[in-house]
Coordinates of C-alpha atoms in Angstrom, one line a residue:
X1 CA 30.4 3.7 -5.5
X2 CA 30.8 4.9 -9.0
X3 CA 28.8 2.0 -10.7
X4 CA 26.2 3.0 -7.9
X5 CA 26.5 6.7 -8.6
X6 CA 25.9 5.8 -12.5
X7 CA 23.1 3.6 -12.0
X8 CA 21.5 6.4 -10.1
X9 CA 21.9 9.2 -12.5
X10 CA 20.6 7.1 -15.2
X11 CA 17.5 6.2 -12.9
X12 CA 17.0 9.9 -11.6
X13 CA 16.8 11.0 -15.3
X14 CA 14.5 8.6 -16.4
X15 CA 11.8 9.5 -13.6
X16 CA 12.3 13.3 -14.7
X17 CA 12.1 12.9 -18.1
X18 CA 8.9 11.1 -18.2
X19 CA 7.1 13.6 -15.9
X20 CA 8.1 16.3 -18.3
X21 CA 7.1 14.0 -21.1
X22 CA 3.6 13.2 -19.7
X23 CA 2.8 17.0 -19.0
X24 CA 0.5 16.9 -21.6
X25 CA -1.6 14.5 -19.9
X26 CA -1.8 16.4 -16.8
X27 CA -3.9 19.3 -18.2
X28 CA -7.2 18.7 -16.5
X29 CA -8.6 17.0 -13.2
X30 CA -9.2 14.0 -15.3
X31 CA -6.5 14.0 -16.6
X32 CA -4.3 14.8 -13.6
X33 CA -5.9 12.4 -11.7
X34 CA -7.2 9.2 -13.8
X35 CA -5.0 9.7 -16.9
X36 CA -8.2 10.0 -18.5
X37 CA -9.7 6.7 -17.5
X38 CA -7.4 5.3 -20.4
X39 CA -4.7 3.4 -18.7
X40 CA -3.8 0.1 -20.3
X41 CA -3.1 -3.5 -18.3
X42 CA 0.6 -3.3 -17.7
X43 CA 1.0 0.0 -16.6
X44 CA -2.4 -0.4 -14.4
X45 CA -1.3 -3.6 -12.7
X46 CA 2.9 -2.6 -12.5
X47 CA 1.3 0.5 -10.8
X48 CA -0.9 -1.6 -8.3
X49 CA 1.9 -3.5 -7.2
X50 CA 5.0 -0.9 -7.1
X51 CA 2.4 1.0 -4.5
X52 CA 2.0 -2.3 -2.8
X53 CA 5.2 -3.4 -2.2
X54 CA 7.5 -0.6 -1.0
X55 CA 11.1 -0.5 1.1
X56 CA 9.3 -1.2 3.9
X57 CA 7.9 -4.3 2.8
X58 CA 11.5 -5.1 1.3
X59 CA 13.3 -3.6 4.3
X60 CA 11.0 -3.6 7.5
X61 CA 8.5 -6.5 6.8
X62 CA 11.0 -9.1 5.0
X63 CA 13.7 -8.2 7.9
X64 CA 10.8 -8.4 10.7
X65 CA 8.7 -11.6 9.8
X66 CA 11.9 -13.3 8.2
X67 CA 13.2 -13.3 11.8
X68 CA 10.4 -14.3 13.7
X69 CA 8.8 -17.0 11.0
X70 CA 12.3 -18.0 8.6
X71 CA 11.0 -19.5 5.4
X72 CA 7.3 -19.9 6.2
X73 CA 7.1 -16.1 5.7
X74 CA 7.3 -16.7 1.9
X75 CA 3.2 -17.5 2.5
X76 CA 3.2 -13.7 3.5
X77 CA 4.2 -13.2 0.0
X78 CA 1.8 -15.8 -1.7
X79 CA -0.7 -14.6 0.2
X80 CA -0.3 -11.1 -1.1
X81 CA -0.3 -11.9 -4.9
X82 CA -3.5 -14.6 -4.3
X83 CA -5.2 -12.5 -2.1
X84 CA -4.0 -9.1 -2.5
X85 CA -4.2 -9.1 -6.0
X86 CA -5.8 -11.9 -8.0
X87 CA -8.6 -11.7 -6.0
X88 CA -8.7 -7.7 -5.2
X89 CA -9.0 -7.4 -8.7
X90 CA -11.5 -10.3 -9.4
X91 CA -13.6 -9.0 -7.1
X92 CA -13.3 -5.1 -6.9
X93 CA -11.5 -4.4 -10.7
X94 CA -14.7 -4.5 -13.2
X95 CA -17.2 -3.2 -10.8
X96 CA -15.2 -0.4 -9.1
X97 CA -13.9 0.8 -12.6
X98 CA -18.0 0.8 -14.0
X99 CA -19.4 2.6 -11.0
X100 CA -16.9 4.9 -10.6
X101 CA -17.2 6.4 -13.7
X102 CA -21.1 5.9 -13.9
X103 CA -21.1 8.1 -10.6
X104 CA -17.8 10.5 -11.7
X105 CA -16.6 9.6 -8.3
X106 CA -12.3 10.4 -8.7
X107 CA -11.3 9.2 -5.2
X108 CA -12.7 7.3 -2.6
X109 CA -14.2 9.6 -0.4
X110 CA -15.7 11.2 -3.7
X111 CA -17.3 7.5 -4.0
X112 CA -18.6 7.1 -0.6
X113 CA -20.6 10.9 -0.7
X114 CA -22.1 10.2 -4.4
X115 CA -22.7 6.1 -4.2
X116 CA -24.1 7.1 -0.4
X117 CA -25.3 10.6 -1.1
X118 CA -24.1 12.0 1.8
X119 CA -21.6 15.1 1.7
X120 CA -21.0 15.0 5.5
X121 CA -19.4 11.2 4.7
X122 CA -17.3 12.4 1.7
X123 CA -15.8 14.8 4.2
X124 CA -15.4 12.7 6.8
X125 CA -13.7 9.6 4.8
X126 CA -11.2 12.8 3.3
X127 CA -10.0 13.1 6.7
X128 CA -9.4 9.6 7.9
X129 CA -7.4 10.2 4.4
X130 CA -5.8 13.1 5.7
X131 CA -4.7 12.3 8.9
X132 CA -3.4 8.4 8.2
X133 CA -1.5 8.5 5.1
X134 CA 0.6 11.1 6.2
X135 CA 2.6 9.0 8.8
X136 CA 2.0 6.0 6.4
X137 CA 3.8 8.5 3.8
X138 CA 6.9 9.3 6.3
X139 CA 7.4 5.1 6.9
X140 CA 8.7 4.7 3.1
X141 CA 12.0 6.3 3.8
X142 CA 12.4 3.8 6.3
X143 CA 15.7 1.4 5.9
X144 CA 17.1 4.1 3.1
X145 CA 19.8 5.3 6.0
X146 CA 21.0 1.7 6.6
X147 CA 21.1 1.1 3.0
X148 CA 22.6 4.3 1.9
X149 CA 25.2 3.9 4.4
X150 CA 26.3 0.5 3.2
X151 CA 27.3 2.8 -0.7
X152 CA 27.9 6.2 0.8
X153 CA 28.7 8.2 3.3
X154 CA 26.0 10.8 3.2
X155 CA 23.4 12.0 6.2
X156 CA 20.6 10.6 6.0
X157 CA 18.8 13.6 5.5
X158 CA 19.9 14.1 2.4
X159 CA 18.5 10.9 1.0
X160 CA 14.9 11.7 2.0
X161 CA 15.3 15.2 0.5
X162 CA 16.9 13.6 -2.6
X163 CA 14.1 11.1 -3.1
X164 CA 11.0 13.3 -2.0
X165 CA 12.0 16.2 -4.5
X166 CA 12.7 13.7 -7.5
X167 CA 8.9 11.9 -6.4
X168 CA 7.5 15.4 -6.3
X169 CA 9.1 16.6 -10.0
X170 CA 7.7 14.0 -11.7
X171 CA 4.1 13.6 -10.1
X172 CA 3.6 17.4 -10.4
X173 CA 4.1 17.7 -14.0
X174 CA 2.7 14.8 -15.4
X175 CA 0.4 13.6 -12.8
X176 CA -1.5 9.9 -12.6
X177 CA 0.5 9.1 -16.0
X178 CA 3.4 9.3 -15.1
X179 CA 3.1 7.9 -11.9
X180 CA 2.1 4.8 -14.0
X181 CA 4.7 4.8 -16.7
X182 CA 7.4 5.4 -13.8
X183 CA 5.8 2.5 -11.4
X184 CA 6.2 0.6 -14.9
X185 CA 9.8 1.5 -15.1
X186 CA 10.4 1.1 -11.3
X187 CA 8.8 -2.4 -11.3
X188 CA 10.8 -3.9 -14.1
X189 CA 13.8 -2.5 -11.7
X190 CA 12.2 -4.5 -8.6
X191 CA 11.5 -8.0 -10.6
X192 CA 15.2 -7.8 -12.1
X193 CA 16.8 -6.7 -8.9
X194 CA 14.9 -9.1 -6.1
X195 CA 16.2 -12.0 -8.2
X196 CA 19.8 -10.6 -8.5
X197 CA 20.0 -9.8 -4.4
X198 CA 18.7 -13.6 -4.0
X199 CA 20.8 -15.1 -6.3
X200 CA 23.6 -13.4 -4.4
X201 CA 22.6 -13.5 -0.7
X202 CA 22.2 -17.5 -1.2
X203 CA 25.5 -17.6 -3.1
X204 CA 27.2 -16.0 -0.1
X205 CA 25.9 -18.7 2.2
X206 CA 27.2 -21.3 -0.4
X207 CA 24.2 -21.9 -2.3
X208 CA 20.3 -22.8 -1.7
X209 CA 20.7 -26.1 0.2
X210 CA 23.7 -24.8 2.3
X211 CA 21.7 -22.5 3.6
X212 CA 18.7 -24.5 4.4
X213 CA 21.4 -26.9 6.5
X214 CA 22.4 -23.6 8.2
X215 CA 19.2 -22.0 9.1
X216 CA 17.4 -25.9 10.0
X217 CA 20.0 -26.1 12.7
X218 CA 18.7 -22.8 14.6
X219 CA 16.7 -22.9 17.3
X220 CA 13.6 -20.6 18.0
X221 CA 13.0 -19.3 20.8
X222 CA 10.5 -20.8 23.2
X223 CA 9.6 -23.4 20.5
X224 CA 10.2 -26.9 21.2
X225 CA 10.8 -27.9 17.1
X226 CA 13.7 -28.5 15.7
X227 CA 14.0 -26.9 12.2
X228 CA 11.5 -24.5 12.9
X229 CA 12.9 -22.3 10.4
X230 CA 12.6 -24.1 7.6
X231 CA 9.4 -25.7 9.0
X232 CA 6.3 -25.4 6.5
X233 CA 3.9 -23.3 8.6
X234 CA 7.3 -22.0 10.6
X235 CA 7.3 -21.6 14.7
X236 CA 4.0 -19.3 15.1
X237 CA 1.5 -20.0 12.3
X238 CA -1.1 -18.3 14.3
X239 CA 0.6 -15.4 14.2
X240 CA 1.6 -15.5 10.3
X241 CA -2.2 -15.8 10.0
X242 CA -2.9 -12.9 11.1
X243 CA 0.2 -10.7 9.0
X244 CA -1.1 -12.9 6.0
X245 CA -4.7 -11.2 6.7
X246 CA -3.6 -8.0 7.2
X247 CA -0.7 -7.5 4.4
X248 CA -3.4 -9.1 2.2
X249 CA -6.8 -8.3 2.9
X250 CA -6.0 -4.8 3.2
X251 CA -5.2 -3.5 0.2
X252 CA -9.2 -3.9 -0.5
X253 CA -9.4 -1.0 1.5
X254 CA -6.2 1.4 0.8
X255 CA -7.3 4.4 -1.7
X256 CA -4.1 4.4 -2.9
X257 CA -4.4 0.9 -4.0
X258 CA -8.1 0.8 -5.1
X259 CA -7.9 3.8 -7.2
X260 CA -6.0 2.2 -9.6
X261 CA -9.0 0.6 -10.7
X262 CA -10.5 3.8 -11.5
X263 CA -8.2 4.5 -14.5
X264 CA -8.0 0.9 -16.2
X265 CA -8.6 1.0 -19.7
X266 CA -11.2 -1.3 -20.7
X267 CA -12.7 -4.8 -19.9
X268 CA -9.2 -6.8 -22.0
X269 CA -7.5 -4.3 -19.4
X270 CA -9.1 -5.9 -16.3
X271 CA -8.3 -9.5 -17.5
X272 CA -4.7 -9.4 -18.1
X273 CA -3.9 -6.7 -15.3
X274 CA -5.1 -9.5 -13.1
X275 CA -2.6 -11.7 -14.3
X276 CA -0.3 -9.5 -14.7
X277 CA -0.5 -8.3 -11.1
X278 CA -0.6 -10.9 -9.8
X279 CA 2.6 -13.0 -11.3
X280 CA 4.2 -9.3 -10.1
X281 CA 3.1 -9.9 -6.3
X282 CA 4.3 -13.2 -6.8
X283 CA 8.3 -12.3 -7.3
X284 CA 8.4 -9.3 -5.6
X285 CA 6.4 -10.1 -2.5
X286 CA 7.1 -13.7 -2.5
X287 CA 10.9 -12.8 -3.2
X288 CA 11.1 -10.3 -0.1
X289 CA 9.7 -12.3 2.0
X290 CA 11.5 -15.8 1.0
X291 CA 14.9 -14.0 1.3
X292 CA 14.1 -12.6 4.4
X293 CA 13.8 -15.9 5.9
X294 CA 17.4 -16.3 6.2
X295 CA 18.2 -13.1 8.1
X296 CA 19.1 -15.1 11.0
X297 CA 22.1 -16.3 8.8
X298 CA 23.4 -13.0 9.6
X299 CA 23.8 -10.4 12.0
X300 CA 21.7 -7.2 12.6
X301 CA 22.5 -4.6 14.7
X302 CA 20.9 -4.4 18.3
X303 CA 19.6 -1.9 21.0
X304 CA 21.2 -1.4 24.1
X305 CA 18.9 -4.2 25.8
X306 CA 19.7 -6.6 23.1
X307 CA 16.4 -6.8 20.9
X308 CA 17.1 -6.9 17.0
X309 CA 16.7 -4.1 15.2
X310 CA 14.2 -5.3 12.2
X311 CA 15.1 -2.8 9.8
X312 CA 18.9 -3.6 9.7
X313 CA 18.2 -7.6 9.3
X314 CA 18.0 -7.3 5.3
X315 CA 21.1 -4.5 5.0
X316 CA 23.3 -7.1 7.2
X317 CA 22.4 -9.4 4.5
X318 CA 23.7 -7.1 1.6
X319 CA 26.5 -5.2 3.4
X320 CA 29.0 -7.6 1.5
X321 CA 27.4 -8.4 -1.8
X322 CA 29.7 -7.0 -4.7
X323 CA 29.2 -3.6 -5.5
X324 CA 27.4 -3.8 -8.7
X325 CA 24.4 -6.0 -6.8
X326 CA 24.5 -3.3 -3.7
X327 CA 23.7 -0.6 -6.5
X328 CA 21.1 -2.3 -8.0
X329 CA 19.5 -2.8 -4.3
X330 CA 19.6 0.6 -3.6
X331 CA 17.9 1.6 -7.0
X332 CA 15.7 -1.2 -6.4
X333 CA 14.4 0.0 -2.8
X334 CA 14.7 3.8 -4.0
X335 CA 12.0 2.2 -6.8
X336 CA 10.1 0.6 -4.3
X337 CA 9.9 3.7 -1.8
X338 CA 9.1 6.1 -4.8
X339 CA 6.5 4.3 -6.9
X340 CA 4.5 4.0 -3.4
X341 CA 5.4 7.6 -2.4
X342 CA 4.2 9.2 -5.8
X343 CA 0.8 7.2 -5.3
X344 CA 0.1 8.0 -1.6
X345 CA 0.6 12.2 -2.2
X346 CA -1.1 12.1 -5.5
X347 CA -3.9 10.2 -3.4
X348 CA -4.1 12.4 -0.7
X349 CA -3.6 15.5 -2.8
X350 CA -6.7 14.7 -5.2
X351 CA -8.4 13.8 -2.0
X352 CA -8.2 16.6 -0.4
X353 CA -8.4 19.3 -3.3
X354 CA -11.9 17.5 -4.6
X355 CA -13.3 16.2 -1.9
X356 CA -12.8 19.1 0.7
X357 CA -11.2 22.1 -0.6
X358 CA -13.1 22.4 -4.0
X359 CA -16.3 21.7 -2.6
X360 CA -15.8 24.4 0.1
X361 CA -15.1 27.2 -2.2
X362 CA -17.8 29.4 -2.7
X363 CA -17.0 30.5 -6.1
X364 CA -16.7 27.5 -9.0
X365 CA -13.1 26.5 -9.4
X366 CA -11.3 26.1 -12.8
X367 CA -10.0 23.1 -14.1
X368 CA -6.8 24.7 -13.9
X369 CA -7.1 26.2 -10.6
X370 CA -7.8 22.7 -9.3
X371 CA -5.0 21.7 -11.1
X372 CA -2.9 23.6 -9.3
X373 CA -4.1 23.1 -5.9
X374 CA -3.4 19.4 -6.5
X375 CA 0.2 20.0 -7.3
X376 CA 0.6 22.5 -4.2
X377 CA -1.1 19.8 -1.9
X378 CA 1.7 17.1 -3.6
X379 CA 4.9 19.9 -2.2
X380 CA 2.8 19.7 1.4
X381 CA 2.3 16.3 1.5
X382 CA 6.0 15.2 0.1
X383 CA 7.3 18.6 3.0
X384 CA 5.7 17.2 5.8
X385 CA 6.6 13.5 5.3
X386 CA 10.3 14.0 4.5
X387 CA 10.2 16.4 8.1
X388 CA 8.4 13.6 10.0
X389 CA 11.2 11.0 8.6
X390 CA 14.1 13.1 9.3
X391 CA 12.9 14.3 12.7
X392 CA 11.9 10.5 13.7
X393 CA 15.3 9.6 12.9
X394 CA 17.2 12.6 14.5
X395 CA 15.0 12.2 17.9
X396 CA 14.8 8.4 18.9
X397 CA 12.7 9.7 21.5
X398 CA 9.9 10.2 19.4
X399 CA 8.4 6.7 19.1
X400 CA 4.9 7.7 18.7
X401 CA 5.6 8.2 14.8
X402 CA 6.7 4.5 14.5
X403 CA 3.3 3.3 16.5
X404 CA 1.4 6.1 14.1
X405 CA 3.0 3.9 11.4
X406 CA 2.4 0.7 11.9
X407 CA -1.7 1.9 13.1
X408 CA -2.4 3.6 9.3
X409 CA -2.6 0.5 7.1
X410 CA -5.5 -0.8 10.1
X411 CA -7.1 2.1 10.2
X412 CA -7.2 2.9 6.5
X413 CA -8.8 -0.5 5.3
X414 CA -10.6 -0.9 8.7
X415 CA -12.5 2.2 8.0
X416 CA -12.9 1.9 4.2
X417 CA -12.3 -2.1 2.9
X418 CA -16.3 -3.1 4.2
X419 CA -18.5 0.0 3.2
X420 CA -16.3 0.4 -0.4
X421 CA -17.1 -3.8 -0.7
X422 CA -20.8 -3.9 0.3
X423 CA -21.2 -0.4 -1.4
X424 CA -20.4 -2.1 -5.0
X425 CA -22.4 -5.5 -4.4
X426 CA -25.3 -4.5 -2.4
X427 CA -27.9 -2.6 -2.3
X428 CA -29.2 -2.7 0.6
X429 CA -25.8 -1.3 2.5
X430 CA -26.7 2.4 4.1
X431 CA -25.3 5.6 4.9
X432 CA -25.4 5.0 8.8
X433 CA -23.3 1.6 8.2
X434 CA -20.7 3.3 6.6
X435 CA -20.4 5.9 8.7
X436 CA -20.3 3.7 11.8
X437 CA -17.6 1.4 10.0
X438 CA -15.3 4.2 9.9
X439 CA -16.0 5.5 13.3
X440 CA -15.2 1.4 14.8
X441 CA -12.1 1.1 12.5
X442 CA -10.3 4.5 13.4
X443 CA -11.4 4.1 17.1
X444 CA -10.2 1.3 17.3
X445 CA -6.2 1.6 16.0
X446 CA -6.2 4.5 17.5
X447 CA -6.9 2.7 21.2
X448 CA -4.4 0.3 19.9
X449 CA -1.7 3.2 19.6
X450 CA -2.8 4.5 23.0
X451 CA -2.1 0.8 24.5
X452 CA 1.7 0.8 22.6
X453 CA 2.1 3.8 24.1
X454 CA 1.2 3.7 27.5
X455 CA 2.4 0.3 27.9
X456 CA -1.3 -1.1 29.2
X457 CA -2.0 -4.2 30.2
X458 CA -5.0 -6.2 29.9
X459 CA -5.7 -9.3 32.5
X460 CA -8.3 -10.6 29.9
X461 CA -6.4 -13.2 27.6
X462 CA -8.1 -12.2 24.3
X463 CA -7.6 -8.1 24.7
X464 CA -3.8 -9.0 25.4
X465 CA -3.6 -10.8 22.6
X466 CA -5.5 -8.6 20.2
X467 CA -3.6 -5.7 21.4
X468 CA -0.2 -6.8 21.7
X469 CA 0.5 -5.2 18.3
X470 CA -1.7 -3.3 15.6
X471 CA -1.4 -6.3 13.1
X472 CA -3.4 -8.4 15.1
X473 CA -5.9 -4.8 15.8
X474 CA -5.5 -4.3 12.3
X475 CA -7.1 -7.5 11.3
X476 CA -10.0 -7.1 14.0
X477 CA -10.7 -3.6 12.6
X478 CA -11.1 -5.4 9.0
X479 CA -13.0 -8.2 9.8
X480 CA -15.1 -7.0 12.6
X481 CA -16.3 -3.8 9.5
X482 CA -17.3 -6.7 7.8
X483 CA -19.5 -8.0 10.0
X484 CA -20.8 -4.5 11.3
X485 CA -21.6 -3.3 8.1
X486 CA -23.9 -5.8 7.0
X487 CA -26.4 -6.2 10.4
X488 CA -26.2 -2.0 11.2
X489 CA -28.2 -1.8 7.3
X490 CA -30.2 -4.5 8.1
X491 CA -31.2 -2.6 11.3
X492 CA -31.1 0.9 9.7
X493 CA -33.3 3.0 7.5
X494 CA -33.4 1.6 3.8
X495 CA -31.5 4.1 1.3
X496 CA -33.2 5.8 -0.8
X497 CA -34.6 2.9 -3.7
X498 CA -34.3 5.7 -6.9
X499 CA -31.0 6.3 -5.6
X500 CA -29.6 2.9 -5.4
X501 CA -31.1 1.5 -8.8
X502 CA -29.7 4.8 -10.3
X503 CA -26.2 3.6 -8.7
X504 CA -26.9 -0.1 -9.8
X505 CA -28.0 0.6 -13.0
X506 CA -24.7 0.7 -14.9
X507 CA -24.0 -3.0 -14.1
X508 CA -27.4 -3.7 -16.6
X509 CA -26.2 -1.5 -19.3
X510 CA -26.1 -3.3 -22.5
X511 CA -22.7 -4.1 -24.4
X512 CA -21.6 -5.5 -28.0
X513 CA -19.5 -8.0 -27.4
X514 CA -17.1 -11.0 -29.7
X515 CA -18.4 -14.5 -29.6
X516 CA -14.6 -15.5 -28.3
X517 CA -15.8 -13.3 -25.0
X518 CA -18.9 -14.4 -24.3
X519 CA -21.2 -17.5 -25.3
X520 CA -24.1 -15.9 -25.8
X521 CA -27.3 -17.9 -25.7
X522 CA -25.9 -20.6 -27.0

């Protein structure tokens, strides 16, 4: 407990002092928000993936598909750093950082309004905001009571309120920069601590190839394969599909995750954050997932009718480590839970103060006044979510907070991921696509809470399937925007042409460049 204690002081002050330190960054809406648009590759890609991968991904996912897959949920992981994140930023890096700043846009919604020119969809994409991250927000105190209680014996209570003022002390002062220099710290904490917890949990079972022995000799359920837990594709690859989709192709969507973009420093930036990320993804995501595939090594607690409960998989695992590594895994999840939680209220809060609030005023609004109603949105948003956590916890009964939870990532980058993709590559995408792309993708993950819920059931074999649970939902809502984007602008009224090549236009902008960058005519 006292090396635990320690580790946490030292990590508490570290977060504080760099929010104080980065004040002076924080004095303007640019500033506040983007860091300026001045953020070099390592801080820009350790901030991408430190709001990727949080303690539910290291608690809740790793514990969840570990079980049900074993070690064919490492391509969970893989498919997060290839897809995810090499090719998120291949694809959306250069051009989202150039348009954004050719159009002025700050968040998402302020992208869709100017890049659509439509006020009435800036609003309406702040909402979906609004209204999803919040319970997205509440899930990453999630597994922190099992965890805490393996070190202390302290309410859990007292560990949201612990982590959500600390989060809120250094995102008010200093903002978008220290949000990055702290996801920078944070992430060194996560690449150093998922390779001690493996080393150990392995070590426990004596060693790599004794636990492979172990876990081959399982059985899975319903599955006539022997080994299916150590199987290459696992018992259900149908079903991995489909997390690999969504834990993947998602975070093309999330505003959290695609406003990183906004803030990257320059073109050398964009290169080596993609590598950077991406070798990130690969030992954090890859990591949590790989050692979650021997959870069934060990035993998690249970409800009363005898199903697992997901979230205590990975604490049955640690609960006895040696001390030292169980203090490093609970400043490594308190890393992974507050680097995601400082990006989602700074996300919302800019959202909501530029894109609603601002705009709504009818006098003009200071820099600093807009300052500060970004830093009293971050105390609402941190408030509410540490009230949802700790009543969710305190009143079992009050499952609809878990479906909201699990229905925010589909909704989110079912809404956003098509119209924010077409919107940078093609001209020809309209207004009325976008707005019906948000209307399918929110529709729809909300009909899939309703059927969690209510416990329906459909006779038809492909809405059972779909619908059984919102990662499947999640992925229709994603691909399906895809699709409808695309044929409702072919069907729909052209967008203005002076608008678009105005939009377009920064893509032809000349540049002076080094013959080692570029070949020239040659």
């Amino acid at each position: 407990m006292v090396a635990t204690i320690v580790l946490l002081v030292i990590f508490f002050a570290v977060m504080i002092g760099v929010g104080v330190y980065c004040r002076k960054n924080a004095t303007d809406v640019n500033g506040f928000v983007l860091a300026g648009r001045s953020v070099g590759p390592w801080l820009t890609a350790f901030a991408f993936g430190t709001s990727y991968f949080s303690a539910v991904i290291f608690v809740g996912y790793a514990g969840q598909f570990g079980w049900n897959f074993g070690l064919a949920s490492t391509w969970i992981g893989l498919g997060n750093a290839f897809i995810g994140s090499l090719l998120a930023w291949s694809v959306l890096g250069r051009r989202t950082r150039i348009m954004t700043q050719h159009l002025d846009s700050k968040t998402m919604p302020d992208f869709f309004g100017s890049r659509y020119n439509s006020p009435v969809l800036k609003v309406f994409a702040s909402i979906i905001v609004f209204v999803f991250l919040i319970p997205y927000t509440a899930s990453l105190y999630n597994g922190l009571s099992s965890l805490f209680n393996i070190a202390f014996s302290v309410p859990y209570w007292v560990c949201i309120v612990i982590m959500a003022v600390l989060t809120g002390l250094y995102v008010i002062f200093g903002g978008y920069m220290a949000t990055a220099i702290n996801d920078f710290i944070q992430g060194v904490v996560m690449l150093f601590g998922i390779v001690v917890v493996i080393a150990s949990v392995l070590i426990s079972k004596g060693g790599f190839m004794q636990a492979m022995t172990s876990l081959s000799q399982i059985q899975a359920d319903g599955v006539n394969m022997n080994g299916a837990f150590t199987a290459f594709l696992g018992p259900d690859p149908l079903s991995l599909l489909f997390v690999v989709i969504l834990t993947s192709l998602g975070t093309w969507g999330l505003p959290q995750m695609v406003g990183k973009f906004y803030s990257i420093k320059s073109e050398d930036s964009v290169r080596k954050g993609t590598i950077i990320s991406t070798a990130f993804a690969i030992i954090v995501a890859g990591g949590c997932y790989f050692l979650g595939g021997f959870g069934r090594l060990f035993t998690p607690e249970k409800t009363a009718e005898g199903k697992i409960l997901f979230d205590t998989v990975v604490p049955s695992m640690l609960k006895d480590l040696n001390p030292i590594v169980i203090g490093i895994v609970i400043v490594l999840v308190l890393s992974a839970s507050m680097s995601t939680l400082s990006s989602l209220v700074l996300t919302s809060s800019s959202t909501l103060t530029l894109d609603v609030i601002v705009p709504k005023r009818k006098k003009e609004t200071s820099e600093k006044a807009t300052v500060l109603i970004m830093r009293l949105f971050i105390m609402f948003f941190i408030i509410i979510s540490a009230i949802i956590a700790i009543l969710k916890d305190s009143k079992p009964g009050l499952t609809f907070i878990a479906q909201m939870m699990g229905v925010s990532w589909g909704a989110l980058a079912g809404a956003f991921l098509a119209p924010f993709l077409y919107g940078l590559y093609w001209k020809r995408t309209t207004k009325a696509s976008a707005f019906v792309c948000f209307i399918y993708g929110t529709l729809l993950m909300i009909f899939q809470m309703y059927v969690s819920l209510a416990g329906v059931k459909f006779e038809n074999a492909f809405m059972a399937y779909m619908f059984n649970n919102s990662i499947r939902s999640g992925v229709l809502a994603m691909v399906g925007g895809l699709v409808i984007v695309p044929i409702v602008s072919v069907f729909t009224k052209a967008p203005d042409k002076e608008l678009v090549e105005s939009a377009f236009s920064c893509y032809n902008k000349e540049v002076v460049t080094v013959a080692k960058d570029s070949l020239g005519d040659a």
